[in-house]
Amino acid sequence: MSFFSNKVIAVTGGSDGIGKALVDALLYNGAKVATCGRNNDKLYQLQTSHPGKSLVIYMADISNETDCRNFINEVIKIFGTIDILINNAGISMRSLFRETQLETLKKVMDINFWGTVYCTKYALPYVLKQNGTIVGVSSIAGYRGLPGRTGYSASKFAMNGFFESLRTELLDSGVNIMWVCPGFTASNIRNAALNKNAKPQGESPMDESKMMSAEECATRILHAIEKRKRTLVFSANDKRTVLLNRLAPSIADKLVSKFFFKNGELVK
């Protein structure tokens, strides 16, 4: 029997990308899953692709506290508890700070940070009763600031700090707090990333075919949940980035700049 069999798992942002891969894998492993998203058509397609499975879909904008509270309440109404909360929903951005409207940064922070805080706040009492797990899907950008992603990096640094603080508060509670930090993963996040005017850029500047698949990312996250890990940094390259930024930040600055800029222009 799978570790996840009959566990109640709430996943935010489960209609696309890593979130959808998590939902698919969890249902395959016998979990009872509830997920939320803003796109009703994608949520409906997700539900129809899993006939007969214990899957609850819910329309919600996680930047809205009321929507987050209602989502968690719906999970409790239907399943009675929450064993695991996976804060996956998120949005990125791509524009230089000097050209960026502050609305872009606010939207990114509201979704990535405050959405995580809201859902964690309302789910925590139930996860505590189950000695369960709360997960934050963060990013390498939460360890190393990335050019063109000032708001995104800020939101992920905030997530990492929030979860580290919360983990320490709950160290003897029986609840495991974990944050996972994928590098570049093939998903819709770059197409949906906000530009300087807080609108989706509609295309990816990266070669998605060379990135880790959302399915592989989900598999590694679920393995880490089962092992009740503290943090998860995925690839050897990502681990080198984190280590280099800690030991030789000036060198990391130059290498990151070289990767993202060409002839003074942001190209990635």
Tab-separated table of C-alpha atoms in Angstrom:
chain	number	residue	atom	x	y	z
A	1	MET	CA	0.000	0.000	0.000
A	2	SER	CA	1.271	3.459	-0.900
A	3	PHE	CA	2.276	5.919	1.829
A	4	PHE	CA	-0.333	8.304	0.392
A	5	SER	CA	-3.207	5.811	0.269
A	6	ASN	CA	-6.377	7.297	1.834
A	7	LYS	CA	-4.533	10.395	3.028
A	8	VAL	CA	-6.326	13.703	2.496
A	9	ILE	CA	-4.078	16.050	0.555
A	10	ALA	CA	-4.824	19.642	-0.436
A	11	VAL	CA	-2.821	20.985	-3.379
A	12	THR	CA	-3.045	24.601	-4.472
A	13	GLY	CA	-2.651	25.348	-8.163
A	14	GLY	CA	-3.317	21.776	-9.250
A	15	SER	CA	-4.703	22.378	-12.740
A	16	ASP	CA	-1.367	22.869	-14.519
A	17	GLY	CA	2.356	22.182	-14.385
A	18	ILE	CA	3.893	20.755	-11.226
A	19	GLY	CA	0.563	21.010	-9.396
A	20	LYS	CA	-1.244	18.868	-11.959
A	21	ALA	CA	1.589	16.340	-11.927
A	22	LEU	CA	1.280	16.167	-8.133
A	23	VAL	CA	-2.491	15.642	-8.312
A	24	ASP	CA	-2.131	12.931	-10.976
A	25	ALA	CA	0.522	11.075	-8.972
A	26	LEU	CA	-1.334	11.364	-5.671
A	27	LEU	CA	-4.569	10.018	-7.134
A	28	TYR	CA	-2.649	7.155	-8.729
A	29	ASN	CA	-1.276	6.352	-5.263
A	30	GLY	CA	-4.717	6.236	-3.686
A	31	ALA	CA	-4.881	9.637	-2.004
A	32	LYS	CA	-7.982	11.747	-1.504
A	33	VAL	CA	-7.109	15.014	-3.217
A	34	ALA	CA	-8.567	18.497	-3.207
A	35	THR	CA	-7.131	21.157	-5.461
A	36	CYS	CA	-7.897	24.731	-6.364
A	37	GLY	CA	-7.146	27.009	-9.277
A	38	ARG	CA	-8.426	30.028	-11.164
A	39	ASN	CA	-9.140	28.353	-14.512
A	40	ASN	CA	-12.479	26.520	-14.377
A	41	ASP	CA	-11.951	24.789	-17.750
A	42	LYS	CA	-8.604	23.311	-16.680
A	43	LEU	CA	-10.047	22.198	-13.343
A	44	TYR	CA	-12.954	20.518	-15.128
A	45	GLN	CA	-10.565	18.773	-17.548
A	46	LEU	CA	-8.529	17.559	-14.587
A	47	GLN	CA	-11.612	16.112	-12.918
A	48	THR	CA	-12.883	14.385	-16.067
A	49	SER	CA	-9.475	12.778	-16.571
A	50	HIS	CA	-9.857	11.000	-13.206
A	51	PRO	CA	-13.335	9.407	-13.218
A	52	GLY	CA	-14.225	7.600	-10.027
A	53	LYS	CA	-11.294	9.058	-8.082
A	54	SER	CA	-11.557	10.985	-4.797
A	55	LEU	CA	-10.862	14.390	-6.325
A	56	VAL	CA	-12.394	17.709	-5.293
A	57	ILE	CA	-11.889	20.773	-7.492
A	58	TYR	CA	-12.482	24.308	-6.280
A	59	MET	CA	-12.284	27.669	-8.018
A	60	ALA	CA	-10.103	30.020	-5.972
A	61	ASP	CA	-7.685	32.899	-6.293
A	62	ILE	CA	-5.157	32.228	-3.561
A	63	SER	CA	-4.124	35.865	-3.400
A	64	ASN	CA	-7.550	36.343	-1.803
A	65	GLU	CA	-7.698	35.367	1.868
A	66	THR	CA	-11.426	34.574	1.758
A	67	ASP	CA	-10.944	32.222	-1.193
A	68	CYS	CA	-8.180	30.406	0.688
A	69	ARG	CA	-10.282	30.040	3.817
A	70	ASN	CA	-13.252	28.796	1.772
A	71	PHE	CA	-11.068	26.276	-0.063
A	72	ILE	CA	-9.764	24.794	3.182
A	73	ASN	CA	-13.294	24.761	4.628
A	74	GLU	CA	-14.510	22.882	1.550
A	75	VAL	CA	-11.808	20.248	2.026
A	76	ILE	CA	-12.867	19.789	5.652
A	77	LYS	CA	-16.556	19.697	4.734
A	78	ILE	CA	-15.997	16.869	2.233
A	79	PHE	CA	-13.083	14.882	3.697
A	80	GLY	CA	-13.176	15.855	7.378
A	81	THR	CA	-9.465	16.567	7.788
A	82	ILE	CA	-6.194	17.417	6.025
A	83	ASP	CA	-3.112	15.211	6.312
A	84	ILE	CA	-0.898	17.120	3.908
A	85	LEU	CA	-1.046	20.632	2.480
A	86	ILE	CA	1.069	21.361	-0.601
A	87	ASN	CA	1.350	25.079	-1.292
A	88	ASN	CA	2.154	24.839	-4.978
A	89	ALA	CA	0.291	27.706	-6.666
A	90	GLY	CA	2.586	30.435	-7.865
A	91	ILE	CA	3.415	32.929	-10.568
A	92	SER	CA	6.660	34.317	-11.941
A	93	MET	CA	7.715	37.549	-13.628
A	94	ARG	CA	10.273	38.701	-16.157
A	95	SER	CA	11.264	42.338	-16.391
A	96	LEU	CA	13.975	44.618	-15.106
A	97	PHE	CA	13.063	46.325	-11.853
A	98	ARG	CA	13.671	49.834	-13.199
A	99	GLU	CA	11.086	49.202	-15.936
A	100	THR	CA	8.568	47.317	-13.802
A	101	GLN	CA	5.312	48.667	-12.440
A	102	LEU	CA	4.968	48.020	-8.727
A	103	GLU	CA	1.681	46.228	-9.449
A	104	THR	CA	3.713	43.387	-10.957
A	105	LEU	CA	5.692	42.863	-7.751
A	106	LYS	CA	2.554	43.138	-5.630
A	107	LYS	CA	0.707	40.499	-7.655
A	108	VAL	CA	3.641	38.099	-7.431
A	109	MET	CA	3.980	38.615	-3.688
A	110	ASP	CA	0.231	38.281	-3.078
A	111	ILE	CA	0.066	34.936	-4.867
A	112	ASN	CA	3.381	33.338	-3.962
A	113	PHE	CA	3.807	34.522	-0.381
A	114	TRP	CA	0.429	35.596	0.971
A	115	GLY	CA	-1.421	32.755	-0.751
A	116	THR	CA	0.911	30.330	0.999
A	117	VAL	CA	0.445	32.086	4.337
A	118	TYR	CA	-3.363	32.130	4.039
A	119	CYS	CA	-3.710	28.445	3.152
A	120	THR	CA	-1.191	27.379	5.775
A	121	LYS	CA	-2.961	29.432	8.457
A	122	TYR	CA	-6.356	27.854	7.834
A	123	ALA	CA	-5.088	24.292	7.265
A	124	LEU	CA	-2.661	24.170	10.186
A	125	PRO	CA	-5.146	23.202	12.959
A	126	TYR	CA	-6.176	20.105	10.991
A	127	VAL	CA	-2.640	19.137	9.958
A	128	LEU	CA	-1.581	19.423	13.610
A	129	LYS	CA	-4.235	16.893	14.640
A	130	GLN	CA	-2.928	14.464	12.020
A	131	ASN	CA	0.794	14.970	12.731
A	132	GLY	CA	0.912	15.700	9.038
A	133	THR	CA	3.015	17.724	6.623
A	134	ILE	CA	2.924	21.206	5.154
A	135	VAL	CA	4.944	21.798	2.001
A	136	GLY	CA	5.939	24.975	0.217
A	137	VAL	CA	6.941	24.704	-3.434
A	138	SER	CA	9.557	27.428	-3.504
A	139	SER	CA	12.462	27.854	-5.934
A	140	ILE	CA	16.200	28.175	-6.272
A	141	ALA	CA	15.269	31.852	-6.686
A	142	GLY	CA	14.537	31.715	-2.953
A	143	TYR	CA	18.211	31.032	-2.290
A	144	ARG	CA	19.779	33.135	-5.047
A	145	GLY	CA	18.262	36.357	-6.395
A	146	LEU	CA	17.735	36.241	-10.170
A	147	PRO	CA	17.818	39.266	-12.498
A	148	GLY	CA	14.515	40.109	-14.123
A	149	ARG	CA	12.774	38.272	-11.271
A	150	THR	CA	13.098	40.731	-8.369
A	151	GLY	CA	9.523	40.209	-7.189
A	152	TYR	CA	9.653	36.460	-7.767
A	153	SER	CA	12.925	36.041	-5.870
A	154	ALA	CA	11.621	38.238	-3.056
A	155	SER	CA	8.482	36.124	-2.753
A	156	LYS	CA	10.455	32.884	-2.658
A	157	PHE	CA	12.968	34.213	-0.115
A	158	ALA	CA	9.932	35.209	1.972
A	159	MET	CA	8.446	31.710	1.612
A	160	ASN	CA	11.680	30.050	2.695
A	161	GLY	CA	11.987	32.302	5.730
A	162	PHE	CA	8.341	31.788	6.653
A	163	PHE	CA	8.632	28.010	6.528
A	164	GLU	CA	11.949	27.919	8.356
A	165	SER	CA	10.437	29.995	11.168
A	166	LEU	CA	7.275	27.880	11.251
A	167	ARG	CA	9.252	24.633	11.225
A	168	THR	CA	11.200	25.810	14.264
A	169	GLU	CA	7.999	26.793	16.081
A	170	LEU	CA	6.497	23.353	15.409
A	171	LEU	CA	9.630	21.261	15.869
A	172	ASP	CA	8.153	19.201	18.709
A	173	SER	CA	4.562	19.187	17.455
A	174	GLY	CA	4.710	16.132	15.193
A	175	VAL	CA	4.093	18.239	12.080
A	176	ASN	CA	6.744	18.299	9.375
A	177	ILE	CA	7.310	21.611	7.589
A	178	MET	CA	9.203	21.303	4.325
A	179	TRP	CA	10.073	23.612	1.463
A	180	VAL	CA	11.202	22.323	-1.901
A	181	CYS	CA	13.206	24.376	-4.370
A	182	PRO	CA	13.168	23.183	-7.983
A	183	GLY	CA	15.371	24.822	-10.552
A	184	PHE	CA	14.032	25.380	-14.053
A	185	THR	CA	11.150	22.948	-14.631
A	186	ALA	CA	9.163	22.500	-17.836
A	187	SER	CA	5.754	24.008	-17.101
A	188	ASN	CA	3.499	26.908	-18.016
A	189	ILE	CA	5.026	29.227	-15.395
A	190	ARG	CA	7.195	31.186	-17.841
A	191	ASN	CA	4.354	31.641	-20.340
A	192	ALA	CA	2.162	32.953	-17.527
A	193	ALA	CA	4.976	35.048	-16.009
A	194	LEU	CA	4.085	38.710	-15.613
A	195	ASN	CA	5.804	41.358	-17.680
A	196	LYS	CA	6.627	44.896	-16.546
A	197	ASN	CA	2.952	45.876	-16.898
A	198	ALA	CA	1.671	42.974	-14.754
A	199	LYS	CA	0.355	41.110	-17.829
A	200	PRO	CA	1.256	37.527	-18.829
A	201	GLN	CA	4.238	37.558	-21.200
A	202	GLY	CA	2.718	34.672	-23.188
A	203	GLU	CA	5.982	32.987	-24.166
A	204	SER	CA	8.999	31.322	-22.631
A	205	PRO	CA	12.502	32.735	-23.159
A	206	MET	CA	13.984	29.369	-22.158
A	207	ASP	CA	14.384	26.023	-23.926
A	208	GLU	CA	11.718	24.052	-22.068
A	209	SER	CA	12.792	20.754	-23.665
A	210	LYS	CA	16.041	20.755	-21.674
A	211	MET	CA	14.367	21.202	-18.299
A	212	MET	CA	13.205	18.681	-15.718
A	213	SER	CA	9.654	17.531	-16.457
A	214	ALA	CA	6.821	18.444	-14.112
A	215	GLU	CA	6.229	14.718	-13.575
A	216	GLU	CA	9.807	14.095	-12.441
A	217	CYS	CA	9.619	17.121	-10.174
A	218	ALA	CA	6.387	15.825	-8.612
A	219	THR	CA	7.897	12.381	-8.056
A	220	ARG	CA	10.832	13.874	-6.158
A	221	ILE	CA	8.567	16.083	-4.061
A	222	LEU	CA	6.367	13.147	-3.046
A	223	HIS	CA	9.423	11.061	-2.141
A	224	ALA	CA	10.663	13.911	0.069
A	225	ILE	CA	7.247	14.176	1.745
A	226	GLU	CA	7.265	10.461	2.503
A	227	LYS	CA	10.763	10.752	4.006
A	228	ARG	CA	9.666	13.854	5.988
A	229	LYS	CA	12.620	15.859	4.772
A	230	ARG	CA	13.331	19.435	5.801
A	231	THR	CA	14.268	20.868	2.419
A	232	LEU	CA	14.781	19.618	-1.111
A	233	VAL	CA	17.107	21.120	-3.691
A	234	PHE	CA	16.854	19.064	-6.845
A	235	SER	CA	19.806	18.902	-9.226
A	236	ALA	CA	23.541	18.898	-8.631
A	237	ASN	CA	23.734	22.199	-10.513
A	238	ASP	CA	21.115	23.753	-8.225
A	239	LYS	CA	23.032	22.545	-5.169
A	240	ARG	CA	26.236	24.068	-6.549
A	241	THR	CA	24.412	27.359	-7.089
A	242	VAL	CA	23.207	27.440	-3.477
A	243	LEU	CA	26.655	26.529	-2.146
A	244	LEU	CA	28.522	28.987	-4.366
A	245	ASN	CA	26.173	31.811	-3.418
A	246	ARG	CA	26.854	31.077	0.239
A	247	LEU	CA	30.637	30.733	-0.023
A	248	ALA	CA	31.521	33.093	-2.880
A	249	PRO	CA	28.579	35.432	-3.551
A	250	SER	CA	30.577	37.862	-5.709
A	251	ILE	CA	31.514	35.070	-8.087
A	252	ALA	CA	27.900	33.893	-8.107
A	253	ASP	CA	26.798	37.433	-9.047
A	254	LYS	CA	29.011	37.372	-12.144
A	255	LEU	CA	28.021	33.865	-13.226
A	256	VAL	CA	24.292	34.536	-12.834
A	257	SER	CA	24.603	37.832	-14.710
A	258	LYS	CA	26.449	36.088	-17.548
A	259	PHE	CA	23.713	33.453	-17.775
A	260	PHE	CA	20.795	35.895	-17.938
A	261	PHE	CA	22.294	38.805	-19.921
A	262	LYS	CA	23.781	39.098	-23.397
A	263	ASN	CA	25.261	42.401	-24.574
A	264	GLY	CA	23.554	44.145	-21.693
A	265	GLU	CA	20.109	42.758	-22.567
A	266	LEU	CA	18.065	40.388	-20.431
A	267	VAL	CA	17.700	37.325	-22.659
A	268	LYS	CA	16.453	34.682	-20.216
